[in-house]
Amino acid sequence: MNTTKHWPKRALILSRVLSRAFFSNTSTSASPSPTFPLKHVTRSNFDSALVELRSHVRAADFVAIDLEMTGVTSAPWRESFEFDRFDIRYLKVKDSAEKFAVVQFGVCPFRWDSLKQSFIAHPHNFFVFPRQEIPLDGPSNEFLCQTTSMDFLAKYQFDFNACIHEGVSYLSRGQEDEARRRLKSLYKEQLTNSSHNLRETMDVPLVRVADVLFTERMKKRLSEWRDELLQNRSRGPQDQGASNDLNQQFQTVFFKMRPALSLNGFTSHQLSLIRMVTRKHFKDLVYVRFNGESSSQELVVFTDSESDKDRLVEEVKNEHYRRAEMRIHAAVGFRHVIDLLSSENKLIVGHNCILDIAHIHSKFLGPLPLTAEEFVSCVNKYFPNIIDTKILLNADNILQQRMKKSSTSLSSAFSLLCPELAHGFKSKVQSSQPCVKVEVHVDEMRSPDWNSGAKHEAGYDAFMTGCVFAQVCSHLGIDFQLYSTSENLVQNEKLQKHMNLLYLSWINGDVIDLRTGSRTAEFLGSNILRKRFPRILYENIVLIWGFPSKLKPSVIRECICKTLGPTSVISIYRMDQTAVFVQFSKAELVSDFLILKESLERSDDAISVLHPLSQLLEGGNTRAASYETYKDICESPVSELLFADQAEAVGIKWKTKLLPSDVVESQEDNHFHLENALDHTPETVEKSKIRKTEDVVNDSSNKQLTCNEIIDTLLKVEKIRRTSNL
Amino acid sequence: MVALIPRRLFCTKISRNCHQHQLQWSVKQVTKSNFNDSLHDFHSHLSSSDFVAVSFQNTGSFSAAWHRVSSFDCPETAYLKARRAADRFQLLQFAVCPFTISGSKVTAHPYNFHLFPRDELNIGMPSYSFSCQTSYLTAMAQQGFDFNACIYDGISYLSRAQELVAKVRMGNPIAIHHVVKPTSTPPSVADTIFVERVKSRVKHWKKACADSSSRKTDGERLMEKYTSFDAVIGNGQFLGFFFLSDNILKFVYWLQMLGEFSDDLVALKIPTKGGGTQAVRVVLTSSKEDKSLFERELQNVEEEQNKKIRGFREVIDLISASQKPVVSHNSLNDFSVIHSKFIGPLPLNMDEFLCSLRLVFPHVFDVNHLMKEIGPLENVTNIPAAISYLKNRFFAPIDMEISHGALLNEGKIHGQTVLRICHLFAKLCSVLRITPGAIQSSDDNITSRLGGYAHSFKSCSVSSQESVDGRIRIWTKSPRKVGCKHLVFLWGFRDSLSAGMLKSLLQGSHDVFSEEFDVCLVDKSCAIVVFLQPNLSQAFLDIMSSEGISGSLRELVSEGLRAAGYETYKRACGLGYWEADLASALDKASATPDCFSQSGSETNPSEVYWCNDLMINLATCEV
């Protein structure tokens, strides 16, 4: 899934299929590599797998991870655009991680074996499903599926049944704390008002004859049993088994070293009657409901004395508490793996893994924070060492050449850098470096040239990621003999400069540093082969939506150019069929445009109909605002399919959001004392500009002036047209 | 594509023995691979049957406790809730069963269609994404649902509305069959000139074509023409003419003029992305026979394409076209989903929805509603319970005859519900002494015997799955009818307060609570207070917003207690404030200026059957 995040899906699938075809051809000619599946982990084998994984991770030099999710973007306009500002990009990642579910989690610990001169990899493929194992408050467990992603997973034979039927569930840290808090308060409640409260609520009034008769019989039966016990005790406990009741409903057993009657085959009403009889008539008998692993058992237990009775009640309560705690512990489920990775402080390796990390944060640690900076500092606390192979591949010149301009997607990197592993034969193009050997261990099976071939299976993708990383390390000249422990690998200076850098967005190479939260636009002076986009000035951008759907971006451009000059628009970017970004050549044009639009909408005369912008405003639903509004809309948890609908759902009722006039108004009063301090700073310049536009806004409330303005622009248009015709 | 990829080694096969049904009927399972064959069988079964029962499996129904349709919902809010659920969640299987009742014998032909909203045409439809509730998926898994079969091999579909969009977006040429008569007004000079110009242009072009193609064999020409339209373009054998969409008149002349050459010319309309006709493409054929061949070819291509576009919706269209009465268990829920997935986006209000639905399905029976006729049922929430209820009280043996009996083998367990609906419906007919045979023969009979039951929607959704999560338990006392205006929503009280505790808190707080009233919790954050005396609710609301609030109520208010009438609740639903808890939704709604509730709601004061299921009668909707 990693590589699918920002790549056109169709092309990707094609390339995968082609490469798959390539594989199958070559592997038939080469000696068949032993194919055993990687370690699949579901509910049934989770506990044992976790124990093994624990030791593997402890011994590992690094751990590669990969996730498969039910989708990537919740609406087309939430896809990755080149017009995304840094904060918007994080909001998009956040939205994705919050809405979609993780269905597979690949974990592959790699350990250097100096005897074998090879890495030992243990690929694990966890099926994950957010089943609600214990009742929790809050909204019902719900997640989104993106149809294309599901289809994509299906094309790679993802096993949905294994996931939904048998997937390992989990609780986030927050959920676990909440569950424990609830349990504690429940326990405390029981302690404080047990004796008093229970008696009051439990007494069932005996109204029906049948109940009265039943109660009498039970009373008799219990007293017989008790008397028998007491007699036996005086005689000695030898022949207790022989005197066992014939009645199947009562069976004498031992409970916590005390004789007890196990009650079977009663209805819940009958049980409550027995409970009442026990409490009312027998001081030395205690009614106990004992929750076993699968079923619960009802018992009447004999106690020696009042203090023994109290002790028993206490014991049972503690037992209940322990069991509830164990249930919570079990419900934590897959998060134990995350806790393991975090506590072992191992180097985590992923491929283009910002979304993976965001999913880990939102599913297992806690809700994602509002800003990238907070997110990064939180991640850094739990996983101090993360390395992204996509960063590594793009940072190095020689590697770039070796990749021969092919994409840095995981599978192409794997087949190019690790041909022996990928295809089971030696690369024809002999590279200077030998391939790093990787031996795969799955349970008792081991193989030096393993290939399960199940692409887009998280466990296998994690394995590929780890292999690519090992190969890149060897390329960078890291001697695994020397750096055999994880700490040393982390400290390696050649890796240090790539450490904890992640692509916040691959589409225009925005990199975020997990240690500092700072962003590096492109990095480390490497020559990147792909095209760089010119720097985008976000203050020059206007967002327009809700215009007639037949308007093409080129027509919109024409409309605006007719009004604000032929060079006013640098570019138009279509977000979806209802919205565009317009990038102006100057920031002033943004406010000019917004003011003009606003005034056109307010005036209702013939001139405004003739205005070139009227084509854009047709239908009366065209809205416009500065780039900042896009952020507000992205922040919303709602995801409507079309941007125009989304804006409406977010509650935008205005047609035009004039730039900063409201900001000035709200700040006007308490701003004067800052005035001096801010003198000669860019902000003041900005502010004076704001003032000007505000004046214009105020003026434009005068209708006469508005018309004049419009005529002015019309004249301007005419002039432009004439000059361009000439 | 799939053939290239080796099957993963351990794809889970669903073990069928995990769930034992007391009744194991054989249901025909339909996926993408056998859809076309099954469709034919289905069609013939449908036309020979009297009724069609439907039931389906959704990926969820409500995101928060208060989003589910409850007894305090009036028809309008119930619809809004059903609408929201229908938009968010996805159908994964759809069981349809045409059946006939004759005496005590039911002849049923059950089909279970596996669906998946795959984007077959690569146009972002039928659905970009959908929500899943894990509890629903888990419940389906427990019933042995095969998710792999559904996602790998489910049938896709497009709604009627989506089909229109898709056709436009794909921009396939559409043959123009009948030429529109020109308007009666005499043509202007400009038009005449235009027509003459086009005429000569077409003549010219025909001649040129004849010259160039004489050098080719007929076979070659045919190939070029039929294999692809692009080839036709490339060969210069078409005449494209672009005109503005507003110039309809020219279009008409154009067609009229083409009529003169109708022997060997075929006109095709080329739609634009925006939806209008942008160009006409004219194709030259060699003879009259060739022309009809070409036209047939075009028609086949179009039909094939349409079939692909419609997918599973073909089944819905067949049911609709047959005009057979449709029987379902929870019709508001079911038909809002059917409307949203197969007809078009759900309208904003209930009346429009009912009108739109009536055009597609004129006769709808809700077995839940029919059950109401038998008695004020205290607790018949699901189909098995209803069947056993009837079994215990009435002697109405029903003999089920299933058409796919021969196909019985393991793995045919899905879609049993639809057969139980048939069974229940037949039983109900027998108990209510309705002779379903008569429905077919005379339309009057429908109105006289079943008229009262048809078109009724039961808005209270209570299926077995939902009753698992019984967080809201309202009233175990006798049901009573309560006007919406007697309900007051309360929120902002302490967490983990039970209804009883809240009630006792309120009891002493003010005089309005000295009379009889009731409290229930909607979710953790919000409660409903029901005043059984008239005007007290308004009095309470007035007190809550007045300055002179005093006593312990003042204390409660200062702690954050807030109150709002039913209108605010309706507004929250209408404005789509589907927050996780009702308290925040009401907070938002009461902050929004009251522009939503118009006179309509006041002239028509709604009532809810407090603690009773409510009916929404389609008959009140005027078309």
XYZ file of C-alpha atoms in Angstrom, chain A residues 389-400 498 503 523-528:
20
model
C 13.844 3.927 2.477
C 12.238 6.241 -0.035
C 14.231 9.101 1.451
C 17.400 7.021 1.292
C 16.834 6.043 -2.313
C 16.231 9.599 -3.426
C 19.042 11.125 -1.403
C 21.890 9.271 -2.982
C 23.249 10.089 -6.412
C 24.756 6.760 -7.192
C 21.679 4.927 -6.093
C 19.650 7.231 -8.239
C 18.741 10.488 6.756
C 8.136 12.544 3.108
C 17.054 17.873 0.791
C 20.743 17.469 1.110
C 21.726 18.813 -2.243
C 21.092 15.626 -4.093
C 20.091 15.932 -7.677
C 16.548 14.795 -7.902
